[in-house]
Amino acid sequence: MGKILEIEDLVLRFYTYEGVVKALEGINLFVEEGETLGVVGETGCGKTMTGLSIFNLIPSPGQIEAGKIFLQTRDERIDLLSQKEDVLREVRGKSVSMIFQEPSSALNPVYTVNDQVSEAFMVHQKEELVKNTLEGLEKDLKKESGKKFFYRLEKRIFEKMLKNPESFSLKILSRIPFVRIYENRLKTELRGAVVEILREMEIPDPERVADMYPHELSGGMQQRVVIAMALACNPQLLVADEPTTSLDVTIQARILDLIKRLKARFKSSVIFITHDMGIIAEMSDRVAVMYAGTICEVADVVEIFKRPLHPYTKALIVSIPRPGEEYKSIEGTVPNLIEPPTGCRFHTRCPMAMEVCQKIRPKIAEVKKNHFVSCHLCSEQTK
Amino acid sequence: MLGANKMSTLLETDKLKKFFPLRGGVFRRRIGEVRAVDTVSLKISKGECFGLVGESGCGKTTFGKTVIRLLKPTEGHIYFDVPRDIKEEIEKLEKSNPNSGRLEKLRRKYALSTFGERKLRPIRRKMQIVYQDPSRSLNPRMLVKDLVGEPLIVQKLAKGIELKKRVLEMLGKVGLTDRHYYRYPHEFSGGQRQRIAIARALAINPEFVVLDEPTSSVDVSVRAQLLDLFEDLQKELGLTYLFISHDLSVVECISHRVAVMYVGKVVELADTEAIFKRPVHPYSRALISSIPIADPTVSKEKILLKGQVPSPVNPPRGCRFHTRCDVAIEICRKEEPELIDIGKGHYVACHLIKK
């Protein structure tokens, strides 16, 4: 198995009025083909920002200062951070795509479901769609005799579209009333594709749902539409940013089940960002634990839950309320990232902090096989 | 485990209903109603933590707000801290002579549901609520000292130095310090803000506190801290909680008894252990099976519910769950099941259980 995504020493800063927020400090991560990587941590620890930086979509005062993100696409390995915007637009949605946290705000309220899902198809799979349309035209040409003249005209337009989609004459044609009726054929084709993907998301009655506006759908249905948009072009890597946080447990269970099955079918890798350890245990193959903009520990999911090494991971696992077992809360609060603690960022709350923790930031190291920890304690033990 | 019968009852609802009118048309006529809480009868004992779970929109919060009379119930009665002999008399009268003048008189004196605003004010001292999102429930323009002191002033319980002393004492109880006295809510983190909201609710020494999803807006580590705090305060002050949440694992940890609600109705009510280990109602079974377990080595069979939660405007006839139930039979579509006792204080509303 190859690595589909590699993040190397990613540093992200937000330049705000109050000071420089050191949001991410040297993130090292990789995602292997076909696996689900769970990213877990408290609010504000940089989970979402790590996800967004893969798309180079960091919101305004934020800037990626250093680091590299390599994506292994079907043909080549590219560094996402050094690419131009038009290359990135090709990648977004086609090779990597994202499911956002709040489905009601991820969907545009003034467009129907059909309009929004078809956008992804229009951007990435136009060629295929036009080809299908042409095939349909050929059939019609053979069948009927009456409107052959118009069919031939249509065929010429679509052939042109296939050859040169940016052509000037097409742009003019699409603006003339009545003439642009030719587009209807493409729209029908597009709608077919949308209904197909909605059906795959197990939306009941997809024909009707396609014509609805987001507010007419329940939260679970909205999330399915968002997942449909993300999976429209069969991406290799899916970033799911807390996809079930705003949903109820019963609906959450169904959405998680859906994501699991779709992942197996589309053979894509998933980065699953969440703060719920229960979901992590259920969904992921490997887990990365984040704290205050750094990665604490990356290991296999069983390893994380049964043999955690980093003090923060240990504390996090003990803090899960479980019936019959004592749970302990983590003392103190998450540090302010404008002036983060020196050295290891967890040392202010760490029960086992040593002197070196206050001074030197621990590097992430492979302590056991496939078990990466950034803690002075662990690296000392292995020495 | 605390049973309903052994301990004295603090709060009791009798066929409580809360409907919200839907208005429409030219004259804003009443065209329907949202049946948010529909015929709920519950007993909450003194000193227990009563959990109320269910999906969003099932009427949990409406129930919580109605029992402390922030909302006026459409029908039904709420009895808070009624002496036992009077409660028995009311029950007897309800059975034998539901239209008698004596019953009317007793209800007017003891049932919260009939009280007006003025009569409610002394009762408010005994019941308080902590809301879901502290960043919205705390006035951003008020200092902590005013936020926590306000209920004391409104209830005329303290003034001047006495007030300050009391506020500082409350802050100390919830784990804040004197430093926080002159601060605004925005200067605090989410968990600390929720602590202020708790201090505010507990300032006037209530007996009964409604906790409306108090941990849903905070992080895992802070959630554990807050749960600790709730438990400590309950022991220290002898509080009774109504803990409303959709986070089942939290409810499992803190509650003594749990009621499961579905579209305005209680479908199952039992001790926490019974309901989580041996749920009986098909809906509770599905709900509890869908909690993700934080242990990768445990795998469990999930019951996935099909369809959507029905709208409380037009709830399905008969059992409200029959549209999504796997084991629904003919009678479920016609008759509404009643909440029946199946032993050890375990109540279920399902036709299948009867047979």
XYZ file of C-alpha atoms in Angstrom:
738
model
C 0.000 0.000 0.000
C 1.284 3.399 -0.910
C 0.859 6.621 0.930
C -1.828 8.689 -0.698
C -1.231 11.821 1.334
C 1.782 13.041 3.223
C 1.895 16.147 5.367
C 5.371 17.273 6.334
C 6.180 19.858 9.004
C 3.104 21.929 8.353
C 3.124 25.280 10.155
C 0.079 27.507 10.144
C -0.266 30.977 11.642
C -3.198 33.336 12.012
C -2.295 37.001 11.989
C -4.979 38.578 14.150
C -5.166 41.933 15.939
C -4.488 40.276 19.246
C -1.338 38.635 18.039
C -0.091 35.723 16.016
C -2.070 32.573 16.684
C 0.211 29.597 16.282
C -2.523 27.294 15.090
C -0.446 24.428 13.732
C 3.126 23.712 14.728
C 4.936 21.099 12.694
C 2.261 18.608 11.717
C 3.506 15.312 10.309
C 0.917 12.889 9.046
C 0.367 10.408 6.296
C -2.636 8.547 4.986
C -2.284 5.180 3.367
C -4.373 3.989 0.486
C -7.757 2.637 1.527
C -7.425 3.378 5.226
C -9.420 5.600 7.544
C -7.340 7.955 9.618
C -9.199 9.337 12.613
C -8.090 12.741 13.859
C -9.188 13.485 17.404
C -8.689 16.379 19.786
C -10.401 19.133 21.706
C -11.953 22.245 20.188
C -9.351 24.597 18.784
C -6.570 22.043 18.592
C -6.301 22.436 14.821
C -8.139 19.367 13.542
C -10.253 21.272 11.052
C -7.353 23.487 9.999
C -5.283 20.418 9.177
C -8.148 19.221 7.022
C -8.588 22.554 5.293
C -4.904 22.984 4.534
C -5.044 19.886 2.348
C -7.333 21.919 0.101
C -5.327 25.100 0.579
C -8.558 26.671 1.792
C -7.302 28.302 4.979
C -9.577 31.243 5.870
C -8.322 34.782 5.594
C -5.924 35.814 8.357
C -4.386 32.356 8.263
C -1.211 31.586 6.354
C 0.711 28.413 5.798
C 4.241 29.349 6.786
C 6.114 26.182 6.088
C 5.632 22.572 5.236
C 4.662 20.402 2.325
C 1.578 18.397 1.501
C 2.051 15.671 -1.088
C -0.883 14.060 -2.781
C -0.497 10.910 -4.826
C -3.086 11.310 -7.570
C -3.832 8.637 -10.126
C -1.013 9.816 -12.377
C 1.487 11.758 -10.353
C 2.633 12.936 -6.943
C 2.061 16.629 -6.475
C 2.883 19.139 -3.785
C -0.454 20.814 -3.143
C 0.874 23.908 -1.422
C 3.032 25.078 -4.316
C 0.357 24.674 -6.981
C -1.523 27.373 -8.777
C -5.214 27.936 -8.188
C -6.394 26.273 -11.433
C -4.495 23.082 -10.666
C -5.972 23.053 -7.192
C -9.444 23.470 -8.621
C -8.853 20.350 -10.658
C -7.790 18.476 -7.534
C -10.539 19.689 -5.240
C -13.636 17.604 -5.657
C -11.966 15.210 -8.072
C -9.083 13.724 -6.086
C -9.821 15.061 -2.613
C -13.123 16.289 -1.320
C -14.606 17.311 1.966
C -17.737 16.707 4.010
C -18.382 19.711 6.179
C -19.561 19.790 9.752
C -22.831 21.652 9.532
C -24.848 20.446 6.551
C -27.329 23.299 6.814
C -24.596 25.862 6.291
C -22.622 23.815 3.765
C -25.563 23.870 1.366
C -26.654 26.967 -0.498
C -30.239 27.785 0.503
C -31.229 29.379 -2.823
C -30.329 26.458 -5.116
C -32.070 23.132 -5.387
C -30.313 19.898 -4.515
C -30.039 19.097 -8.217
C -28.265 22.391 -8.973
C -25.751 21.928 -6.173
C -24.859 18.311 -6.763
C -24.665 18.766 -10.532
C -22.066 21.494 -10.127
C -19.426 18.943 -9.203
C -20.285 16.868 -12.267
C -20.220 19.930 -14.531
C -16.767 20.939 -13.336
C -15.044 17.570 -13.358
C -16.942 15.233 -15.638
C -18.286 17.451 -18.378
C -16.519 15.503 -21.105
C -18.096 12.238 -20.106
C -21.504 13.823 -19.882
C -21.228 15.378 -23.335
C -20.152 12.039 -24.728
C -23.207 10.378 -23.228
C -25.409 13.124 -24.630
C -23.939 12.574 -28.086
C -24.656 8.882 -27.868
C -28.272 9.649 -27.034
C -28.424 12.000 -29.997
C -27.127 9.341 -32.371
C -29.891 7.032 -31.260
C -32.516 9.713 -31.839
C -31.075 10.418 -35.278
C -31.546 6.819 -36.265
C -35.023 6.526 -34.833
C -37.055 9.536 -35.890
C -37.209 11.235 -39.254
C -39.089 14.503 -38.626
C -36.682 16.613 -36.618
C -33.466 15.338 -38.130
C -32.348 18.796 -39.142
C -32.387 20.052 -35.558
C -30.748 16.924 -34.259
C -27.865 17.389 -36.671
C -27.453 20.975 -35.543
C -27.440 19.849 -31.920
C -24.919 17.188 -32.720
C -22.613 19.732 -34.282
C -22.823 21.933 -31.205
C -22.063 19.082 -28.831
C -19.171 17.869 -30.934
C -17.747 21.330 -30.734
C -18.271 21.323 -26.993
C -16.312 18.107 -26.766
C -13.433 19.446 -28.808
C -13.205 22.900 -27.400
C -15.369 23.561 -24.347
C -14.106 27.130 -23.965
C -14.934 28.191 -27.498
C -16.294 31.667 -28.075
C -19.202 30.702 -30.321
C -20.538 28.310 -27.694
C -20.514 31.068 -25.127
C -22.603 33.269 -27.431
C -24.975 30.458 -28.346
C -25.675 29.681 -24.713
C -26.864 33.254 -24.210
C -29.404 33.428 -27.044
C -32.932 32.564 -25.950
C -34.593 29.638 -27.764
C -31.303 28.641 -29.319
C -29.948 27.556 -25.979
C -32.667 24.942 -25.754
C -29.955 22.588 -26.966
C -28.582 22.662 -23.403
C -31.663 20.822 -22.145
C -30.364 17.561 -23.439
C -27.203 17.951 -21.403
C -29.240 18.951 -18.349
C -31.341 15.808 -18.603
C -28.182 13.763 -18.741
C -26.816 15.628 -15.742
C -30.008 15.103 -13.756
C -29.783 11.393 -14.412
C -26.320 11.363 -12.875
C -27.479 13.391 -9.866
C -30.445 11.114 -9.198
C -28.137 8.132 -9.500
C -25.721 9.432 -6.868
C -28.595 10.464 -4.570
C -29.961 6.956 -4.851
C -26.580 5.598 -3.845
C -26.754 7.756 -0.731
C -29.934 5.837 0.158
C -32.112 8.910 -0.097
C -35.702 7.782 -0.488
C -37.427 9.087 -3.599
C -34.349 10.764 -5.154
C -36.334 12.109 -8.132
C -38.373 14.291 -5.814
C -35.522 15.205 -3.487
C -33.480 16.474 -6.433
C -35.992 19.278 -6.944
C -36.125 20.272 -3.289
C -34.371 23.121 -1.560
C -32.104 22.336 1.412
C -34.535 23.748 3.991
C -37.133 21.178 2.959
C -34.849 18.348 4.057
C -34.127 17.056 7.543
C -30.626 17.234 9.000
C -29.814 13.639 8.125
C -30.988 14.095 4.547
C -29.019 17.315 4.190
C -25.908 15.500 5.332
C -26.547 12.812 2.729
C -26.751 15.481 0.047
C -23.452 16.941 1.247
C -21.888 13.471 1.110
C -23.320 13.023 -2.388
C -21.639 16.260 -3.468
C -18.347 15.127 -1.975
C -18.473 11.685 -3.563
C -19.871 12.819 -6.935
C -16.553 12.464 -8.723
C -15.320 9.418 -6.854
C -12.461 11.051 -4.954
C -9.408 9.130 -3.764
C -9.329 10.937 -0.448
C -12.314 12.102 1.536
C -11.941 14.510 4.444
C -14.939 14.200 6.756
C -14.934 17.079 9.237
C -17.227 16.112 12.120
C -19.947 14.943 9.738
C -22.304 13.793 12.474
C -21.845 16.380 15.233
C -25.140 18.156 14.578
C -27.130 14.937 14.185
C -28.969 12.654 16.569
C -27.502 9.320 17.646
C -29.841 7.185 15.558
C -29.207 9.266 12.444
C -25.523 9.411 13.281
C -25.409 5.616 13.323
C -26.917 5.487 9.852
C -24.618 8.149 8.401
C -21.536 6.409 9.839
C -22.737 3.141 8.391
C -23.230 4.832 5.019
C -19.753 6.377 5.011
C -18.229 3.006 5.887
C -19.974 1.221 3.043
C -19.316 3.968 0.507
C -15.652 3.966 1.440
C -15.452 0.253 0.721
C -17.277 0.668 -2.580
C -15.441 3.675 -3.926
C -12.134 2.383 -2.543
C -11.196 5.775 -1.203
C -9.207 6.773 1.864
C -10.870 8.813 4.565
C -9.602 11.338 7.077
C -12.223 11.355 9.789
C -12.085 14.422 12.024
C -14.076 14.256 15.238
C -13.913 14.905 18.972
C -15.940 11.840 19.878
C -13.739 8.947 20.952
C -16.623 6.541 20.423
C -16.858 7.388 16.741
C -13.088 7.183 16.427
C -13.096 3.675 17.888
C -15.774 2.642 15.477
C -14.636 4.217 12.245
C -10.890 4.451 12.045
C -7.999 2.122 11.275
C -5.366 4.480 12.626
C -5.759 7.434 14.962
C -3.915 10.733 15.261
C -4.372 12.576 18.559
C -3.921 16.323 18.365
C -3.358 18.831 21.131
C -2.984 22.609 20.796
C -1.743 22.547 17.234
C 0.599 19.593 17.554
C 0.303 15.886 16.960
C 0.765 13.905 20.162
C 0.430 10.378 19.033
C -0.340 8.397 15.896
C -0.988 4.688 16.079
C -3.285 1.865 15.249
C -6.745 2.271 16.760
C -6.479 -0.688 19.145
C -3.007 0.447 20.173
C -4.299 3.955 20.997
C -7.127 2.682 23.163
C -5.333 -0.207 24.837
C -1.711 0.915 25.061
C -1.574 4.702 24.813
C 1.855 6.213 25.419
C 1.416 9.959 25.384
C 0.117 11.388 28.702
C -2.533 13.411 26.859
C -3.916 10.379 25.063
C -4.037 8.552 28.363
C -5.903 11.420 30.017
C -8.275 11.697 27.085
C -9.199 8.054 27.236
C -9.742 8.126 30.985
C -11.993 11.186 30.649
C -14.590 9.311 28.577
C -17.610 8.719 30.779
C -18.177 4.991 31.015
C -20.700 3.430 33.336
C -19.245 1.478 36.206
C -15.799 2.919 35.669
C -14.245 5.950 37.235
C -13.639 8.768 34.837
C -11.127 11.465 35.547
C -11.154 14.905 34.075
C -8.011 16.562 32.729
C -6.885 19.343 35.035
C -6.543 22.863 33.690
C -7.642 24.271 30.367
C -6.416 24.320 26.781
C -3.627 26.905 26.469
C -4.052 30.090 24.509
C -2.347 29.636 21.149
C -1.218 33.244 20.883
C 1.273 32.529 23.642
C 1.506 28.754 23.698
C 3.577 27.083 26.404
C 7.230 26.734 25.527
C 8.610 23.319 24.866
C 6.001 20.617 24.857
C 2.610 22.268 24.620
C 1.052 19.817 27.014
C 3.530 20.300 29.859
C 1.264 22.751 31.738
C -1.348 20.048 32.257
C 0.879 16.995 32.162
C 1.105 15.020 35.404
C 4.496 13.636 34.411
C 6.150 16.787 33.109
C 9.923 17.015 33.528
C 12.268 19.927 33.268
C 13.155 19.225 29.668
C 9.477 19.403 28.680
C 9.387 23.117 29.441
C 12.312 23.888 27.202
C 12.465 21.631 24.187
C 9.607 20.702 21.941
C 9.617 16.924 21.531
C 9.923 15.577 18.007
C 7.544 12.954 16.786
C 9.310 9.604 16.654
C 8.452 6.033 15.894
C 8.599 4.377 19.305
C 7.199 1.039 18.258
C 6.371 -0.166 14.819
C 3.733 2.173 13.377
C 3.365 3.912 16.695
C 4.488 7.529 16.610
C 4.693 9.605 19.778
C 5.983 13.071 20.480
C 6.927 12.977 24.130
C 10.279 13.254 25.915
C 9.216 10.554 28.320
C 8.729 7.951 25.612
C 11.818 8.795 23.641
C 13.879 8.529 26.826
C 12.514 5.106 27.622
C 13.383 3.746 24.226
C 16.925 5.028 24.519
C -30.786 2.283 43.207
C -33.435 4.813 43.972
C -36.931 3.648 43.266
C -39.902 5.890 42.744
C -41.814 4.507 45.682
C -39.238 4.316 48.426
C -38.290 7.971 48.343
C -40.683 10.842 48.747
C -41.782 12.410 45.505
C -40.605 15.936 44.841
C -42.169 16.603 41.492
C -45.020 14.889 39.803
C -46.654 15.530 36.488
C -50.116 14.235 35.803
C -51.026 13.781 32.132
C -49.053 16.868 31.239
C -49.647 18.278 27.762
C -48.046 21.208 26.026
C -49.244 22.096 22.543
C -48.026 25.046 20.552
C -50.560 26.530 18.161
C -49.717 26.812 14.478
C -51.266 29.879 12.957
C -51.858 30.610 9.303
C -54.186 32.090 6.758
C -55.376 35.684 6.501
C -56.539 36.083 10.071
C -53.761 34.043 11.661
C -56.288 31.424 12.547
C -55.256 28.345 14.462
C -54.666 25.731 11.783
C -53.065 23.058 13.882
C -50.853 22.432 16.825
C -47.430 21.062 17.578
C -47.915 18.374 20.163
C -44.557 18.876 21.845
C -45.406 17.091 25.083
C -48.394 14.788 24.954
C -49.768 13.216 28.121
C -46.633 12.681 30.155
C -46.996 11.428 33.715
C -43.764 11.167 35.675
C -42.621 11.168 39.259
C -39.261 12.522 40.290
C -38.086 11.628 43.783
C -36.183 13.822 46.151
C -32.440 13.678 45.722
C -32.342 11.696 42.522
C -30.999 12.571 39.118
C -33.679 11.855 36.588
C -32.405 11.507 33.020
C -34.562 12.358 30.042
C -33.285 11.239 26.657
C -34.555 11.294 23.114
C -33.823 12.652 19.678
C -34.002 16.360 18.941
C -37.546 17.597 18.595
C -39.056 14.922 20.812
C -40.143 17.436 23.442
C -37.453 16.986 26.100
C -36.705 20.671 26.533
C -40.389 21.648 26.373
C -41.073 19.193 29.154
C -38.238 20.629 31.226
C -39.447 24.171 30.742
C -43.053 23.285 31.440
C -42.438 21.533 34.750
C -40.751 24.611 36.165
C -43.548 26.692 34.689
C -41.530 28.734 32.238
C -44.265 27.585 29.888
C -47.916 27.206 30.732
C -49.127 23.654 30.212
C -52.059 23.154 27.849
C -53.547 20.429 30.004
C -52.581 18.313 32.951
C -51.148 19.176 36.318
C -47.781 19.625 37.950
C -47.386 18.992 41.664
C -44.214 20.226 43.301
C -43.352 19.255 46.851
C -46.943 18.549 47.869
C -47.391 16.930 51.304
C -48.130 13.252 51.006
C -51.568 13.240 52.641
C -52.816 16.013 50.391
C -51.472 14.245 47.318
C -53.297 11.111 48.388
C -56.501 13.053 48.839
C -56.162 14.557 45.365
C -55.614 11.131 43.867
C -58.630 9.745 45.673
C -60.817 12.597 44.542
C -59.612 12.252 40.946
C -60.790 8.692 40.900
C -64.084 9.055 42.751
C -65.292 12.524 41.997
C -63.304 14.381 39.328
C -65.670 17.375 39.263
C -65.876 18.109 42.970
C -65.283 21.549 44.365
C -62.824 20.220 46.931
C -60.531 18.868 44.188
C -60.686 22.180 42.362
C -59.739 23.974 45.554
C -56.835 21.656 46.307
C -55.520 21.952 42.790
C -55.668 25.686 42.912
C -53.648 25.590 46.093
C -51.073 22.941 45.226
C -50.883 22.310 41.472
C -48.255 24.523 39.823
C -50.120 24.326 36.560
C -52.877 26.586 37.893
C -50.636 29.243 39.447
C -50.366 32.786 38.167
C -47.119 34.743 37.935
C -47.365 36.270 41.392
C -48.042 32.974 43.071
C -45.188 31.366 41.154
C -42.521 33.747 42.351
C -41.879 32.091 45.745
C -41.885 28.698 43.989
C -39.256 29.871 41.515
C -36.869 30.074 44.415
C -37.023 26.307 44.626
C -36.582 25.444 40.962
C -33.972 26.590 38.517
C -32.694 25.765 35.045
C -29.249 25.579 33.429
C -29.391 26.026 29.674
C -27.556 24.308 26.887
C -25.351 27.054 25.526
C -23.865 29.361 28.172
C -22.611 31.836 25.571
C -26.235 32.552 24.753
C -27.846 32.190 28.150
C -25.536 34.684 29.880
C -26.026 38.357 29.141
C -22.753 39.535 27.567
C -23.136 43.018 29.076
C -23.354 41.885 32.668
C -20.478 41.249 35.018
C -20.197 37.886 36.695
C -21.099 39.479 40.022
C -24.354 40.801 38.546
C -25.133 37.580 36.717
C -24.791 35.465 39.815
C -26.241 38.104 42.139
C -29.329 38.873 40.048
C -31.499 36.005 41.268
C -30.662 36.921 44.865
C -31.792 40.502 44.287
C -34.941 39.489 42.423
C -35.900 37.116 45.207
C -34.902 39.713 47.833
C -32.630 37.257 49.565
C -29.502 39.322 49.972
C -28.218 42.870 49.706
C -24.957 44.737 49.953
C -22.095 42.943 51.667
C -24.260 39.907 52.245
C -24.820 39.683 48.491
C -21.140 39.846 47.688
C -20.346 37.222 50.260
C -22.983 34.918 48.874
C -21.847 35.390 45.244
C -18.230 34.679 46.147
C -19.307 31.595 48.031
C -21.214 30.357 44.984
C -18.270 31.030 42.685
C -16.090 29.025 45.011
C -18.547 26.154 44.965
C -18.452 25.847 41.193
C -14.672 26.067 41.028
C -14.164 29.741 40.171
C -12.244 32.200 42.316
C -12.503 35.769 43.598
C -10.501 36.926 40.594
C -13.468 36.216 38.363
C -15.844 38.479 40.289
C -15.483 41.575 38.098
C -15.341 39.933 34.704
C -17.574 39.622 31.654
C -18.722 36.260 30.273
C -16.674 36.633 27.072
C -13.476 36.460 29.095
C -14.175 32.855 30.021
C -13.875 29.568 28.205
C -16.960 27.505 27.433
C -16.583 25.271 30.455
C -16.082 28.208 32.820
C -19.093 29.973 31.356
C -21.204 26.942 32.061
C -19.892 27.097 35.635
C -21.128 30.683 35.902
C -24.528 29.562 34.641
C -24.560 26.834 37.277
C -23.570 29.287 40.024
C -26.368 31.571 38.877
C -28.905 28.786 39.027
C -27.756 27.576 42.443
C -27.345 31.007 44.050
C -30.784 30.990 45.643
C -30.469 27.462 47.019
C -33.015 25.675 44.837
C -34.187 22.148 45.525
C -34.820 21.176 41.952
C -32.637 21.995 38.953
C -33.416 21.303 35.309
C -30.176 20.698 33.415
C -31.000 21.160 29.752
C -28.133 19.564 27.807
C -25.541 21.289 30.010
C -22.601 19.423 28.511
C -23.420 19.464 24.815
C -21.512 22.645 24.027
C -18.241 21.716 25.739
C -15.302 19.433 25.032
C -14.729 15.912 26.251
C -12.242 16.833 28.960
C -14.387 19.715 30.196
C -17.462 17.523 30.037
C -15.942 15.177 32.581
C -15.122 18.159 34.833
C -18.705 19.410 34.668
C -20.153 15.979 35.389
C -17.913 15.767 38.451
C -19.169 19.157 39.540
C -22.814 18.157 39.127
C -22.308 15.067 41.220
C -20.432 16.922 43.944
C -23.041 19.668 44.123
C -25.839 17.159 44.285
C -24.255 15.461 47.265
C -23.333 18.710 48.970
C -26.611 20.594 48.515
C -29.039 17.676 48.282
C -30.285 18.700 44.870
C -32.728 16.932 42.615
C -31.881 17.028 38.919
C -33.870 16.634 35.780
C -31.038 15.893 33.365
C -32.074 16.407 29.760
C -29.628 15.217 27.163
C -29.282 13.463 23.861
C -25.807 12.288 24.842
C -26.677 8.872 26.183
C -23.272 8.045 27.628
C -23.427 11.116 29.864
C -26.909 10.229 31.053
C -25.762 6.717 31.787
C -23.057 8.039 34.077
C -24.976 10.595 36.054
C -28.624 9.512 36.232
C -30.346 7.176 38.644
C -33.442 6.705 36.545
C -33.956 7.398 32.857
C -37.009 8.090 30.732
C -36.860 7.734 26.948
C -39.065 10.110 24.984
C -40.274 9.749 21.429
C -42.411 12.398 19.694
C -43.846 13.873 22.861
C -44.403 10.617 24.741
C -42.464 8.612 27.266
C -41.933 5.149 25.784
C -39.782 3.627 28.493
C -38.854 4.478 32.052
C -36.527 2.496 34.287
C -33.434 2.468 36.425
C -30.353 3.495 34.494
C -28.794 0.083 34.627
C -31.955 -1.671 33.492
C -32.543 0.647 30.579
C -28.993 0.520 29.278
C -28.415 -3.177 29.826
C -31.888 -4.536 29.085
C -33.900 -2.020 27.082
C -37.317 -3.402 26.224
C -39.033 -0.948 23.926
C -37.914 -1.293 20.286
C -37.109 2.406 20.116
C -34.931 2.405 23.238
C -33.182 -0.688 21.916
C -32.340 1.078 18.660
C -31.352 4.270 20.452
C -29.037 2.533 22.884
C -27.510 0.279 20.262
C -26.496 3.297 18.210
C -24.229 4.813 20.873
C -20.668 4.531 19.614
C -18.520 2.689 22.154
C -15.063 4.056 22.786
C -13.425 0.685 22.507
C -12.230 -0.653 19.160
C -12.142 -4.248 20.355
C -15.845 -4.357 21.157
C -18.117 -4.774 18.208
C -21.839 -4.689 18.629
C -24.808 -5.155 16.408
C -26.461 -1.862 15.609
C -30.136 -1.507 15.011
C -30.506 1.053 12.254
C -33.854 2.785 12.207
C -35.413 3.396 8.856
C -37.378 6.480 7.897
C -37.573 9.758 9.730
C -38.909 11.023 13.030
C -42.590 11.822 12.417
C -43.679 15.405 12.774
C -45.279 16.258 16.129
C -47.938 18.197 14.200
C -49.386 15.013 12.748
C -48.110 12.191 14.914
C -48.948 8.725 13.560
C -52.086 7.116 14.903
C -51.753 4.352 17.406
C -48.240 3.767 18.681
C -46.132 6.682 17.470
C -43.202 4.465 16.732
C -45.019 1.987 14.484
C -43.898 3.713 11.270
C -40.278 2.852 12.014
C -40.703 -0.257 14.134
C -39.477 -3.607 12.819
C -41.803 -5.656 14.964
C -44.979 -3.597 14.574
C -48.193 -5.612 14.511
C -51.741 -4.744 13.510
C -52.791 -3.320 16.869
C -49.877 -0.842 16.898
C -51.448 1.059 14.025
C -54.743 1.510 15.803
C -54.300 1.728 19.536
C -51.950 3.772 21.561
C -50.088 1.625 24.090
C -50.091 2.682 27.721
C -47.102 2.914 29.986
C -47.270 -0.280 32.032
C -45.125 -1.612 34.840
C -43.226 -4.765 33.990
C -41.641 -5.083 37.411
C -39.029 -3.318 39.520
C -40.192 0.111 38.458
C -39.557 -0.588 34.794
C -42.287 0.992 32.693
C -42.766 0.359 28.974
C -45.333 1.575 26.478
C -45.472 -1.171 23.875
C -48.206 -3.560 22.769
C -45.794 -6.424 22.354
C -44.801 -6.419 25.982
C -48.336 -7.002 27.192
C -48.548 -10.377 25.485
